[in-house]
Amino acid sequence: MGAPPLAVVERLGVEQVPLRRETGFRIVPSESSAPAATMVAPDSATCSDCLAELFDPADRRYRYAFINCTNCGPRFTILARVPYDRANTSMSAFAMCEECAREYLDPTDRRHHAEPTCCPACGPTLRLLDAEGRRLEGDAVSGAASMIRDGAILAVKGLGGYHLAADATNEAAVGALRARKHREDRPFALMVADLGSARALCTLTPEEEVLLAGPRRPIVLLERRPCAEVAPAVAPTSRRLGLMLAYTPLHHLLAREIGRPFVLTSGNVSDEPIAYRDEDAEARLARIADGFVVHDRAILVRADDSVTQSFRGRELVIRRSRGHAPAPVPLRICGARSVLGCGAELKHTFCVTRGRHAFLSQHIGDLENYETLRSFTDGVEHLCRLLEVRPGLVAHDLHPEYLSTKYALSLEDVETLAVQHHHAHIASCLADNGHSGPVIGVAFDGLGYGPDGTAWGGELLVADLTAFERAGHLETVALPGGVRAIREPWRMAAAWLDAVLGDEVPEDLAVVRRNRARWADVVAIARSGLASPTTSSAGRLFDAVAAIVGVRDAVNYEGQAAVELEQLADASLADAYPVPLEASAGRRQAGPLVLAAGELVRAVVEDVRAGVEAPVVSARFHNGLAGAVVAACEALRARAGLSLVALSGGVFQNRLLLERVVTGLESLEFQVLLHSRVPPNDGGISLGQVAVASARDARRRR
Ligand code: ZN
Ligand code: ZN
Ligand code: FE
């Protein structure tokens, strides 16, 4: 007999135990294992057995939206406290009927000790409400499906929060959803019933099919078919679609009755966290939704959908949330104390350790408002309660203004430790691979606070878990206007063009003409250094090039220009712009290498002026930057004696850059560590922080 579908074998051990001299066969209750060793399971998609029952007219749970069993169903999102017993979940409000209780107690039944088990006679019920919250008569699923088919936007209560649903083939409905949600052009995720429907929209590799159909059911980013029948407003600027398969019984019922792909996006207005409490959802979504599909099983923990993609047949997670959280990542080195990692700011997560396990939280969101901050601080308390730990060591980012840093420094009776942002990125990649270094770490991202007070973001570190040295970085430039430069990539173009060409910036360049009114001001800001920190950011270099190429001058979400620049590239091209390596102007002989990206910008400008097409410029840019990374690693191998490279930071979600860098490094016989289970973006920072803090704690004890 195989292990149950959701079982995870962590370790195999052999142990001698004294004979007990039992003579008959009986089932005895477990001897209480140490309570502090309980693991909290992630939520899991409806299993195939439950799915068969759901659509079997003879089954007593036929079309019952809350069917689940030992092998599937809600876990983390319904759990108030440990141990994981029904009484400690939001199912405590429902007394099991006789038949459910019989199954629950029967060791041969699939629902033996399935804590959230229920049926139409005893479990939660579904209701369909109109926009004013009045209950609509009739079957809730059929009513909801026909409303969606008719172009309505419905709020649907899910596992970890409310979603908004709309017919993905209906341009007017999807457009209305964008307008009401204030979401300009960031792609919406789609839900489909099964793999067959997914194949009709996107080309799938076998690995992508496994990701789609696995028990975690993340949103998978996939290459869309040109003929895919999806309204343009779903993903206006993207060659890819984010698809997920139905993962709760309610989704399966809806997907089957709607009969076509539907948008299923988080229930919120633009940047707010996803709504998960009923009253809150009804208040916040009333102006967006034409109706509500609700039920009376409370969601106790907010959890967004996870997002993932496949790279070279391996998973490369982008957002690790529902279905993952709170499954632990094992640490190679740990001290005696429980450690809390407070994360960074954008795509925030936190992380708590117990023994050698690092429990990474679900996605919290961008820590920029009170609601997400509350979600973070409440989340820390909740997870510590579930794990029965009190962290004595608290790791945080170096950035003094991050809310996560301020939170860490406000805690009493704990020791705090600042971990540099890019060191945390590399440590998280090491932890993701069960490695402890030393390694050449390439951390390319948007921005992170450097120990010298400048904004780092194109870093080559020689690092292990306890320490790092900045061994190289991208050429630096001004960040004119600070955070405004993130929202307006043309400002980065102005900074780079001024740095490279000074007063020789060609007036006829399109990016200059488009922004002529403010160009001189921004250049003056960049030169003055006022409100213009110095940065070595790789993400901002992508922004600058995207603006020069004409992709866009302003973005609606972080990284948008870079994503669009990547999608534009003609990946069949191999030629590249030059990026010389220079020794930095420091006095020390072995100062950091500088990747002279200015040469690359100069070449972009020449090509754009010569009328070279954007897909060609984009490809040459990607290839040039990748070549520079590979050359820098080669130079550092000679210097540091290391042939192991770790790639981290949000820029390495770019699969074209990643492909070129990995291919280049492997051709030089480097061993390359990539992210897989933990995102390369700032969602992985909290894990990196605890990996560093734990390793330092362990070293100190020795
Ligand atoms: Zn099941
Ligand atoms: Zn029942
Ligand atoms: Fe970062």
XYZ file of C-alpha atoms and ligand atoms in Angstrom:
705
model
C 0.000 0.000 0.000
C 1.316 3.461 -0.886
C 1.431 6.464 1.409
C -1.712 8.617 1.610
C -1.718 11.223 -1.176
C -0.957 14.155 1.115
C 1.724 12.414 3.175
C 5.224 13.855 2.973
C 8.155 11.644 3.962
C 10.672 13.925 5.617
C 13.104 11.406 7.016
C 13.430 7.633 7.209
C 14.868 6.125 10.353
C 15.392 2.677 11.871
C 15.023 2.199 15.595
C 14.997 -0.809 17.958
C 11.902 -1.017 20.173
C 11.148 -3.549 22.905
C 8.617 -6.290 22.104
C 5.156 -5.583 23.523
C 3.843 -9.148 23.399
C 0.411 -8.283 21.996
C -1.541 -11.391 21.096
C -4.590 -10.103 19.247
C -5.200 -7.286 16.795
C -6.524 -4.007 18.137
C -6.262 -0.346 17.360
C -4.923 1.746 20.224
C -4.921 5.537 20.445
C -1.593 7.164 19.577
C 0.662 7.764 22.526
C 0.651 11.516 22.724
C 3.492 12.616 20.551
C 5.137 15.822 21.693
C 2.509 18.478 20.953
C 5.131 20.904 19.742
C 5.890 18.574 16.850
C 2.509 18.956 15.187
C 2.671 19.953 11.575
C -0.070 22.123 10.140
C -1.136 20.945 6.714
C -1.692 23.262 3.748
C -5.080 23.346 2.022
C -5.437 20.741 -0.666
C -7.485 20.523 -3.887
C -10.508 18.234 -4.135
C -9.241 14.685 -4.749
C -10.414 12.463 -7.595
C -12.509 10.251 -5.276
C -14.404 13.241 -3.903
C -14.770 14.644 -7.425
C -16.337 11.388 -8.613
C -18.803 11.499 -5.716
C -19.548 15.164 -6.360
C -20.896 14.349 -9.815
C -22.493 10.978 -8.972
C -26.281 11.440 -8.729
C -26.479 8.343 -6.530
C -24.022 9.685 -3.952
C -25.350 11.360 -0.845
C -22.960 14.249 -1.407
C -23.999 14.721 -5.055
C -23.382 18.396 -5.974
C -22.484 19.196 -2.381
C -20.087 22.180 -2.428
C -18.223 21.192 0.760
C -17.322 17.575 0.032
C -13.852 16.621 1.324
C -11.990 13.680 2.835
C -8.725 12.699 4.542
C -6.973 13.231 1.225
C -8.280 16.676 0.388
C -10.019 19.820 1.531
C -9.455 22.902 3.675
C -6.756 22.769 6.383
C -4.648 25.849 7.187
C -7.384 28.339 6.255
C -9.947 26.882 8.700
C -7.584 26.260 11.631
C -7.812 28.466 14.731
C -5.402 26.583 16.993
C -3.637 23.260 17.382
C -4.084 20.358 17.603
C -5.767 19.919 14.249
C -9.137 18.685 15.536
C -12.543 19.681 14.238
C -13.204 21.580 17.485
C -10.260 23.861 16.669
C -11.434 24.653 13.146
C -14.256 26.740 11.738
C -16.094 23.409 11.216
C -16.706 23.360 14.989
C -19.960 25.202 14.268
C -21.329 22.105 12.519
C -22.201 18.938 14.452
C -21.604 15.802 12.405
C -24.706 13.828 11.483
C -24.843 10.124 12.343
C -23.711 8.956 8.961
C -20.762 11.368 8.804
C -19.764 10.379 12.332
C -19.852 6.705 11.358
C -17.497 7.350 8.415
C -15.267 9.503 10.604
C -14.803 6.706 13.150
C -14.394 3.874 10.658
C -10.681 3.108 10.092
C -11.467 1.583 6.714
C -13.336 4.658 5.476
C -11.729 7.360 3.330
C -13.127 9.882 5.805
C -11.596 8.262 8.892
C -10.511 11.256 10.983
C -11.218 13.729 8.187
C -11.738 16.680 10.539
C -13.750 18.935 8.170
C -15.954 16.095 6.845
C -19.621 16.943 6.360
C -22.594 16.382 4.100
C -25.728 18.223 2.959
C -27.501 17.059 6.114
C -25.013 18.470 8.603
C -22.503 20.779 6.915
C -22.305 24.327 5.580
C -24.751 25.599 2.993
C -24.307 27.760 -0.055
C -26.327 30.887 -0.730
C -26.594 33.208 -3.698
C -27.147 36.888 -2.850
C -27.882 39.849 -5.061
C -25.803 43.026 -4.942
C -27.826 44.307 -1.979
C -27.240 41.120 -0.022
C -30.757 39.709 -0.484
C -30.938 35.963 -0.853
C -31.944 34.686 -4.299
C -34.153 31.599 -4.447
C -33.276 28.445 -6.318
C -30.069 26.455 -6.706
C -27.143 28.750 -5.832
C -24.683 27.155 -8.271
C -27.037 27.193 -11.259
C -28.119 30.727 -10.441
C -24.531 31.958 -10.103
C -23.396 30.217 -13.277
C -26.173 31.707 -15.342
C -25.492 35.183 -13.934
C -21.825 34.849 -14.934
C -22.775 33.561 -18.392
C -25.006 36.614 -18.740
C -22.079 38.954 -18.068
C -22.400 39.601 -14.329
C -19.464 39.930 -11.923
C -19.852 37.706 -8.889
C -17.975 37.625 -5.613
C -17.294 33.977 -4.738
C -16.174 32.876 -1.295
C -13.183 30.586 -1.757
C -10.689 28.789 0.485
C -8.480 31.650 1.587
C -10.610 34.630 0.638
C -13.177 36.021 -1.748
C -12.631 36.017 -5.486
C -14.294 38.017 -8.203
C -15.531 35.948 -11.128
C -16.544 36.965 -14.645
C -16.960 35.247 -18.008
C -13.469 35.330 -19.558
C -14.861 35.290 -23.098
C -16.988 38.381 -22.488
C -14.987 41.543 -23.218
C -17.594 43.844 -21.687
C -17.756 41.854 -18.440
C -13.968 41.681 -18.065
C -13.655 45.366 -18.947
C -16.242 46.240 -16.302
C -14.336 44.178 -13.744
C -11.136 46.122 -14.556
C -12.905 49.444 -14.216
C -14.607 48.584 -10.919
C -11.505 46.993 -9.418
C -9.272 49.880 -10.605
C -6.913 47.445 -12.215
C -5.520 48.825 -15.458
C -3.758 46.130 -17.404
C -2.198 43.616 -15.058
C -3.314 40.202 -16.355
C -6.224 38.406 -14.660
C -5.958 34.732 -13.745
C -8.428 32.313 -15.283
C -10.040 29.197 -13.900
C -10.988 26.243 -16.058
C -12.634 22.931 -15.170
C -9.891 20.519 -16.183
C -6.682 19.898 -18.130
C -8.599 19.498 -21.378
C -9.946 23.039 -21.116
C -6.478 24.313 -20.170
C -4.974 22.697 -23.273
C -7.482 24.534 -25.453
C -6.127 27.881 -24.217
C -2.401 27.277 -23.748
C 0.389 25.017 -24.916
C 1.359 22.785 -22.013
C 4.489 20.782 -21.317
C 4.135 17.597 -19.240
C 5.722 19.424 -16.289
C 3.248 22.270 -16.581
C 0.385 19.774 -16.580
C 1.720 18.325 -13.333
C 1.872 21.806 -11.769
C -1.666 22.617 -12.924
C -3.253 19.375 -11.773
C -1.318 18.848 -8.518
C -2.964 19.150 -5.085
C -1.728 22.747 -4.586
C -3.519 24.050 -7.691
C -1.546 27.255 -8.193
C -2.023 29.772 -10.976
C 0.431 28.581 -13.654
C 1.812 31.079 -16.163
C 1.561 29.466 -19.597
C 2.193 30.321 -23.245
C -1.182 31.154 -24.739
C -2.355 29.697 -28.035
C -2.950 32.330 -30.723
C -6.448 30.938 -31.168
C -7.276 30.911 -27.420
C -10.854 32.111 -26.975
C -10.307 34.697 -24.288
C -11.418 38.325 -24.231
C -8.545 40.765 -24.965
C -9.139 42.543 -21.639
C -8.080 39.421 -19.684
C -4.355 39.905 -20.354
C -3.997 42.869 -22.711
C -0.224 43.076 -22.917
C 0.791 39.498 -22.254
C 1.791 36.553 -24.402
C 1.040 34.313 -21.465
C -2.078 33.437 -19.507
C -2.310 32.564 -15.814
C -4.466 29.451 -15.567
C -5.619 27.397 -12.630
C -7.806 24.340 -12.439
C -10.865 24.231 -10.180
C -9.668 23.333 -6.689
C -12.700 23.376 -4.401
C -15.960 21.479 -4.933
C -17.686 24.833 -5.421
C -15.229 25.710 -8.216
C -15.847 22.357 -9.880
C -19.600 22.877 -9.772
C -19.329 26.420 -11.118
C -16.772 25.554 -13.804
C -18.936 22.752 -15.127
C -22.091 24.873 -15.249
C -20.422 27.969 -16.686
C -18.898 25.754 -19.361
C -16.176 28.205 -20.403
C -13.094 29.796 -18.811
C -13.812 32.469 -16.229
C -11.713 35.152 -14.618
C -11.098 34.378 -10.960
C -9.201 37.233 -9.383
C -8.690 38.273 -5.785
C -11.646 40.006 -4.168
C -10.282 43.465 -3.464
C -9.824 46.935 -4.880
C -6.396 47.275 -6.547
C -3.722 47.014 -3.819
C -5.784 46.109 -0.766
C -5.436 42.627 0.691
C -7.964 40.012 -0.413
C -11.219 40.122 1.575
C -11.920 36.994 3.605
C -14.374 37.912 6.377
C -18.007 37.920 5.302
C -19.038 41.372 6.553
C -15.824 42.913 5.267
C -16.223 41.269 1.868
C -19.826 42.377 1.541
C -18.891 45.949 2.402
C -15.766 46.175 0.272
C -16.997 44.262 -2.759
C -20.543 45.681 -2.888
C -19.537 48.267 -5.466
C -17.733 45.708 -7.618
C -19.935 42.603 -7.533
C -23.411 42.137 -8.987
C -23.968 39.250 -6.605
C -22.350 37.029 -4.004
C -21.875 33.277 -3.688
C -21.424 32.808 0.052
C -21.567 30.111 2.698
C -21.411 29.726 6.448
C -17.996 28.070 6.884
C -15.721 30.831 8.144
C -12.299 31.466 6.617
C -9.900 31.932 9.532
C -6.686 32.620 7.620
C -6.398 34.788 4.536
C -4.466 33.084 1.736
C -4.124 34.253 -1.853
C -3.670 31.858 -4.740
C -0.105 30.754 -5.387
C 1.528 31.628 -8.712
C 4.123 29.516 -10.435
C 5.816 28.730 -13.732
C 8.028 26.055 -15.161
C 11.655 26.606 -16.108
C 13.574 23.808 -17.827
C 11.037 21.323 -16.537
C 11.413 22.459 -12.951
C 9.036 24.548 -10.888
C 9.994 28.182 -10.348
C 7.514 29.580 -7.849
C 6.561 33.253 -8.100
C 4.090 33.534 -5.234
C 4.102 30.850 -2.569
C 0.783 30.994 -0.784
C -2.377 28.834 -0.689
C -1.552 25.147 -1.017
C 2.041 25.730 0.147
C 1.639 27.620 3.399
C 2.547 26.687 6.024
C 4.567 23.711 4.751
C 8.122 24.086 6.073
C 11.438 24.362 4.252
C 14.207 22.430 6.040
C 17.249 24.442 7.156
C 20.774 23.083 6.843
C 22.061 24.991 9.855
C 20.026 26.114 12.845
C 20.631 27.364 16.355
C 18.669 26.576 19.494
C 16.320 29.525 19.312
C 13.202 29.991 17.251
C 13.821 32.748 14.690
C 11.352 35.160 13.114
C 12.200 36.668 9.735
C 10.177 39.836 9.167
C 10.622 39.994 5.386
C 10.976 43.094 3.245
C 8.141 45.259 1.940
C 6.737 44.300 -1.455
C 5.309 40.797 -2.009
C 5.765 40.436 1.704
C 6.008 37.154 3.593
C 7.351 36.315 7.032
C 8.995 33.170 8.313
C 9.175 31.396 11.686
C 11.499 28.541 12.595
C 10.970 25.604 14.912
C 13.956 23.318 15.168
C 15.328 22.747 11.689
C 12.105 23.741 9.958
C 11.465 27.194 8.501
C 7.749 27.893 8.161
C 7.244 30.447 5.431
C 3.983 32.382 5.640
C 1.445 32.806 2.904
C 1.731 35.880 0.669
C 0.825 38.949 2.743
C 0.989 41.575 -0.025
C 2.715 44.929 -0.263
C 3.332 46.251 3.265
C 2.253 49.764 2.472
C -1.008 50.205 4.351
C -2.596 49.468 7.669
C -4.555 46.440 6.450
C -1.528 44.544 5.156
C 0.488 45.510 8.215
C -2.273 44.050 10.420
C -2.351 40.965 8.248
C 1.398 40.591 8.882
C 1.389 41.175 12.645
C -1.724 39.051 13.251
C -0.223 36.412 10.991
C 2.970 36.261 13.062
C 0.970 35.736 16.242
C -1.249 33.119 14.630
C 1.624 31.107 13.160
C 3.635 31.257 16.394
C 0.550 29.969 18.228
C 0.083 27.104 15.770
C 3.750 26.170 16.012
C 3.841 26.766 19.774
C 7.031 28.804 19.583
C 8.217 32.194 20.823
C 10.993 33.514 18.601
C 13.930 34.838 20.595
C 15.841 36.094 17.584
C 14.208 38.437 15.065
C 15.790 39.124 11.672
C 14.822 42.123 9.564
C 15.875 44.078 6.492
C 18.532 46.800 6.681
C 16.077 49.357 5.308
C 15.156 51.622 8.249
C 11.860 52.753 6.690
C 10.301 49.365 5.944
C 7.280 48.723 8.173
C 8.646 45.209 8.681
C 11.898 46.680 10.081
C 9.990 49.013 12.380
C 7.878 46.116 13.590
C 10.998 44.039 14.355
C 12.594 46.881 16.286
C 9.394 47.447 18.283
C 9.373 43.923 19.730
C 10.401 43.551 23.346
C 12.565 40.876 24.938
C 14.045 39.669 21.683
C 17.416 39.984 20.032
C 17.260 41.618 16.606
C 19.531 41.147 13.639
C 19.628 43.189 10.420
C 20.241 41.123 7.298
C 21.207 42.881 4.096
C 18.544 42.468 1.415
C 20.640 40.790 -1.279
C 22.419 38.578 1.199
C 18.932 37.422 2.224
C 18.071 36.752 -1.445
C 21.143 34.554 -1.869
C 20.581 32.818 1.482
C 16.998 32.033 0.464
C 18.254 30.462 -2.760
C 20.761 28.411 -0.751
C 17.999 27.321 1.656
C 15.712 26.482 -1.258
C 18.436 24.117 -2.481
C 19.410 22.686 0.908
C 22.843 24.258 0.490
C 24.952 26.354 2.845
C 27.521 27.825 0.429
C 29.963 29.441 -0.022
C 28.688 30.567 -3.365
C 28.929 33.305 -5.956
C 25.508 34.872 -5.500
C 23.974 36.925 -8.282
C 21.109 38.984 -6.800
C 19.324 41.078 -9.434
C 16.172 42.864 -8.339
C 14.418 46.199 -8.075
C 15.896 47.860 -5.024
C 17.342 46.859 -1.673
C 19.081 48.899 0.980
C 22.853 48.595 0.837
C 25.143 48.892 3.882
C 26.637 51.992 2.218
C 23.210 53.651 2.169
C 22.800 53.412 -1.617
C 20.081 51.430 -3.349
C 21.545 48.088 -4.409
C 19.925 45.835 -6.976
C 22.474 44.377 -9.420
C 24.752 42.538 -7.022
C 27.368 39.813 -7.166
C 28.137 38.582 -3.684
C 30.585 36.013 -2.458
C 28.523 34.640 0.373
C 27.678 31.829 2.691
C 24.854 31.775 5.197
C 26.689 33.819 7.786
C 28.453 36.530 5.805
C 28.927 38.128 2.400
C 31.273 40.332 0.468
C 30.117 42.608 -2.364
C 32.266 41.210 -5.145
C 30.678 43.037 -8.045
C 27.726 45.131 -9.115
C 26.124 46.900 -12.030
C 27.393 50.354 -12.856
C 25.553 52.879 -10.706
C 23.275 55.688 -11.796
C 20.887 58.155 -10.141
C 17.333 57.159 -9.241
C 15.749 60.504 -10.102
C 12.919 61.245 -7.706
C 13.348 58.022 -5.719
C 10.175 55.925 -5.773
C 8.718 58.033 -8.600
C 11.396 56.530 -10.820
C 9.887 53.102 -10.134
C 6.490 54.194 -11.426
C 7.950 56.140 -14.367
C 10.613 54.154 -16.229
C 11.308 57.095 -18.564
C 12.999 58.758 -15.567
C 15.493 55.892 -15.500
C 16.002 56.361 -19.229
C 16.758 60.042 -18.554
C 19.218 59.165 -15.782
C 21.028 56.551 -17.874
C 21.125 58.665 -21.032
C 22.491 61.597 -19.061
C 25.102 59.403 -17.392
C 26.249 57.896 -20.679
C 25.816 60.726 -23.176
C 25.657 63.865 -21.031
C 24.783 66.838 -23.229
C 25.001 64.661 -26.344
C 21.627 62.976 -25.775
C 20.036 62.952 -29.245
C 17.001 65.234 -29.360
C 15.304 63.055 -31.942
C 15.201 60.011 -29.662
C 11.543 59.050 -29.196
C 11.725 58.731 -25.417
C 13.149 62.251 -25.202
C 10.492 63.664 -27.514
C 7.660 61.972 -25.623
C 8.838 63.396 -22.293
C 10.335 66.686 -23.454
C 8.276 68.780 -21.035
C 9.867 67.262 -17.925
C 13.135 65.900 -19.319
C 15.428 68.760 -18.294
C 13.966 68.851 -14.779
C 14.510 65.155 -14.245
C 18.069 65.330 -15.555
C 18.687 68.220 -13.152
C 17.285 66.171 -10.256
C 19.479 63.233 -11.234
C 22.590 65.422 -11.388
C 21.822 67.198 -8.118
C 21.612 63.976 -6.144
C 18.709 65.488 -4.190
C 15.904 62.959 -3.794
C 17.995 60.829 -6.128
C 19.779 57.989 -4.402
C 22.514 56.180 -6.283
C 21.484 52.765 -7.502
C 22.997 49.667 -9.073
C 19.530 48.212 -9.733
C 19.118 45.665 -12.506
C 15.341 46.122 -12.474
C 15.723 49.836 -13.091
C 18.147 49.138 -15.956
C 15.397 47.038 -17.561
C 13.013 49.956 -17.017
C 15.388 52.400 -18.704
C 15.886 50.175 -21.723
C 12.136 49.469 -21.952
C 11.456 53.210 -22.077
C 14.169 53.853 -24.669
C 12.862 51.018 -26.832
C 9.342 52.451 -26.510
C 7.690 49.708 -24.465
C 6.244 52.204 -21.979
C 7.111 55.356 -20.039
C 4.976 54.633 -16.962
C 3.945 51.409 -15.259
C 0.818 50.339 -13.428
C 2.616 47.743 -11.327
C 6.221 47.119 -10.313
C 8.234 45.377 -12.979
C 5.629 45.775 -15.742
C 8.022 47.415 -18.225
C 10.605 44.672 -17.710
C 8.018 41.923 -18.183
C 6.847 43.488 -21.430
C 10.406 43.992 -22.653
C 11.083 40.298 -22.086
C 7.929 39.198 -23.909
C 8.898 41.320 -26.881
C 12.339 39.772 -27.350
C 13.150 37.634 -30.354
C 14.549 34.678 -28.426
C 16.039 33.112 -31.569
C 18.775 35.749 -31.724
C 22.169 35.164 -30.155
C 23.949 38.477 -30.747
C 24.535 40.703 -27.766
C 25.482 44.219 -26.739
C 28.868 44.579 -25.048
C 29.084 45.019 -21.279
C 32.738 45.405 -20.281
C 33.893 44.451 -16.790
C 35.804 47.116 -14.959
C 37.607 47.156 -11.678
C 35.932 49.719 -9.465
C 37.612 53.021 -8.811
C 38.250 52.062 -5.202
C 41.691 52.288 -3.709
C 41.844 48.622 -2.797
C 43.191 46.427 -5.550
C 40.539 43.769 -5.276
C 37.524 46.079 -5.087
C 34.203 44.984 -6.568
C 33.930 44.381 -10.283
C 31.688 46.792 -12.107
C 29.501 45.594 -14.980
C 29.629 48.632 -17.252
C 25.979 48.773 -18.269
C 26.484 52.250 -19.725
C 28.039 50.659 -22.822
C 24.919 48.582 -23.176
C 22.678 51.645 -22.955
C 24.827 53.377 -25.566
C 24.384 50.418 -27.926
C 20.605 50.395 -27.354
C 20.421 54.064 -28.311
C 22.442 53.516 -31.485
C 20.223 50.622 -32.573
C 16.998 52.463 -31.786
C 18.172 55.489 -33.788
C 19.186 53.221 -36.664
C 15.645 51.851 -36.743
C 16.456 48.354 -35.461
C 13.221 46.619 -34.433
C 12.327 46.396 -30.756
C 12.353 42.540 -30.610
C 15.952 42.589 -31.850
C 17.042 45.333 -29.439
C 15.380 43.509 -26.556
C 17.103 40.227 -27.423
C 20.518 41.876 -27.745
C 19.957 43.589 -24.400
C 19.031 40.348 -22.627
C 21.943 38.500 -24.214
C 24.363 41.306 -23.351
C 23.339 41.475 -19.718
C 23.437 37.681 -19.397
C 26.885 37.612 -20.977
C 28.098 40.174 -18.458
C 26.812 38.099 -15.545
C 28.549 35.006 -16.882
C 31.812 36.876 -17.493
C 31.701 38.374 -14.002
C 31.176 34.924 -12.457
C 34.135 33.652 -14.463
C 36.293 36.501 -13.153
C 35.150 35.808 -9.592
C 35.830 32.087 -9.946
C 39.469 32.945 -10.486
C 39.427 35.341 -7.558
C 37.336 33.433 -5.016
C 37.947 29.860 -6.110
C 34.234 29.047 -6.347
C 32.388 27.216 -9.109
C 28.976 27.343 -7.482
C 26.590 30.145 -8.476
C 23.202 31.025 -6.920
C 20.763 33.159 -8.904
C 18.163 35.149 -6.975
C 16.142 38.365 -6.989
C 12.948 39.236 -8.826
C 14.753 39.892 -12.116
C 15.384 36.140 -12.360
C 11.688 35.564 -12.887
C 12.622 36.669 -16.398
C 12.931 33.311 -18.118
C 14.850 34.615 -21.117
C 17.565 36.193 -18.972
C 17.611 33.127 -16.731
C 17.935 30.788 -19.701
C 20.850 32.756 -21.147
C 22.667 33.037 -17.806
C 22.222 29.361 -16.910
C 23.277 28.193 -20.363
C 26.343 30.427 -20.257
C 27.346 29.340 -16.764
C 26.835 25.653 -17.476
C 28.922 25.869 -20.627
C 31.754 27.037 -18.358
C 31.068 24.148 -15.985
C 29.626 26.157 -13.172
C 27.114 24.461 -10.911
C 24.046 26.699 -10.783
C 21.486 26.927 -7.964
C 18.052 28.223 -8.953
C 14.940 28.876 -6.957
C 12.223 26.297 -7.103
C 9.909 26.087 -4.074
C 10.614 29.603 -2.794
C 10.225 32.685 -4.981
C 13.338 34.511 -6.259
C 11.483 37.798 -5.601
C 11.035 39.486 -2.220
C 8.545 36.775 -1.205
C 11.648 34.701 -0.398
C 13.446 37.339 1.681
C 12.027 36.241 5.045
C 13.350 32.707 4.530
C 16.771 34.109 3.648
C 16.708 36.234 6.792
C 16.030 33.253 9.051
C 18.632 31.159 7.223
C 21.253 33.829 7.936
C 20.128 34.440 11.528
C 19.930 30.720 12.324
C 23.372 30.055 10.901
C 24.891 32.912 12.905
C 23.090 31.695 16.026
C 24.446 28.177 15.505
C 27.990 29.412 14.931
C 27.905 31.498 18.084
C 26.996 28.502 20.221
C 29.986 26.550 19.033
Zn -11.192 13.857 -1.103
Zn -23.308 14.640 7.588
Fe 14.631 42.153 -3.617
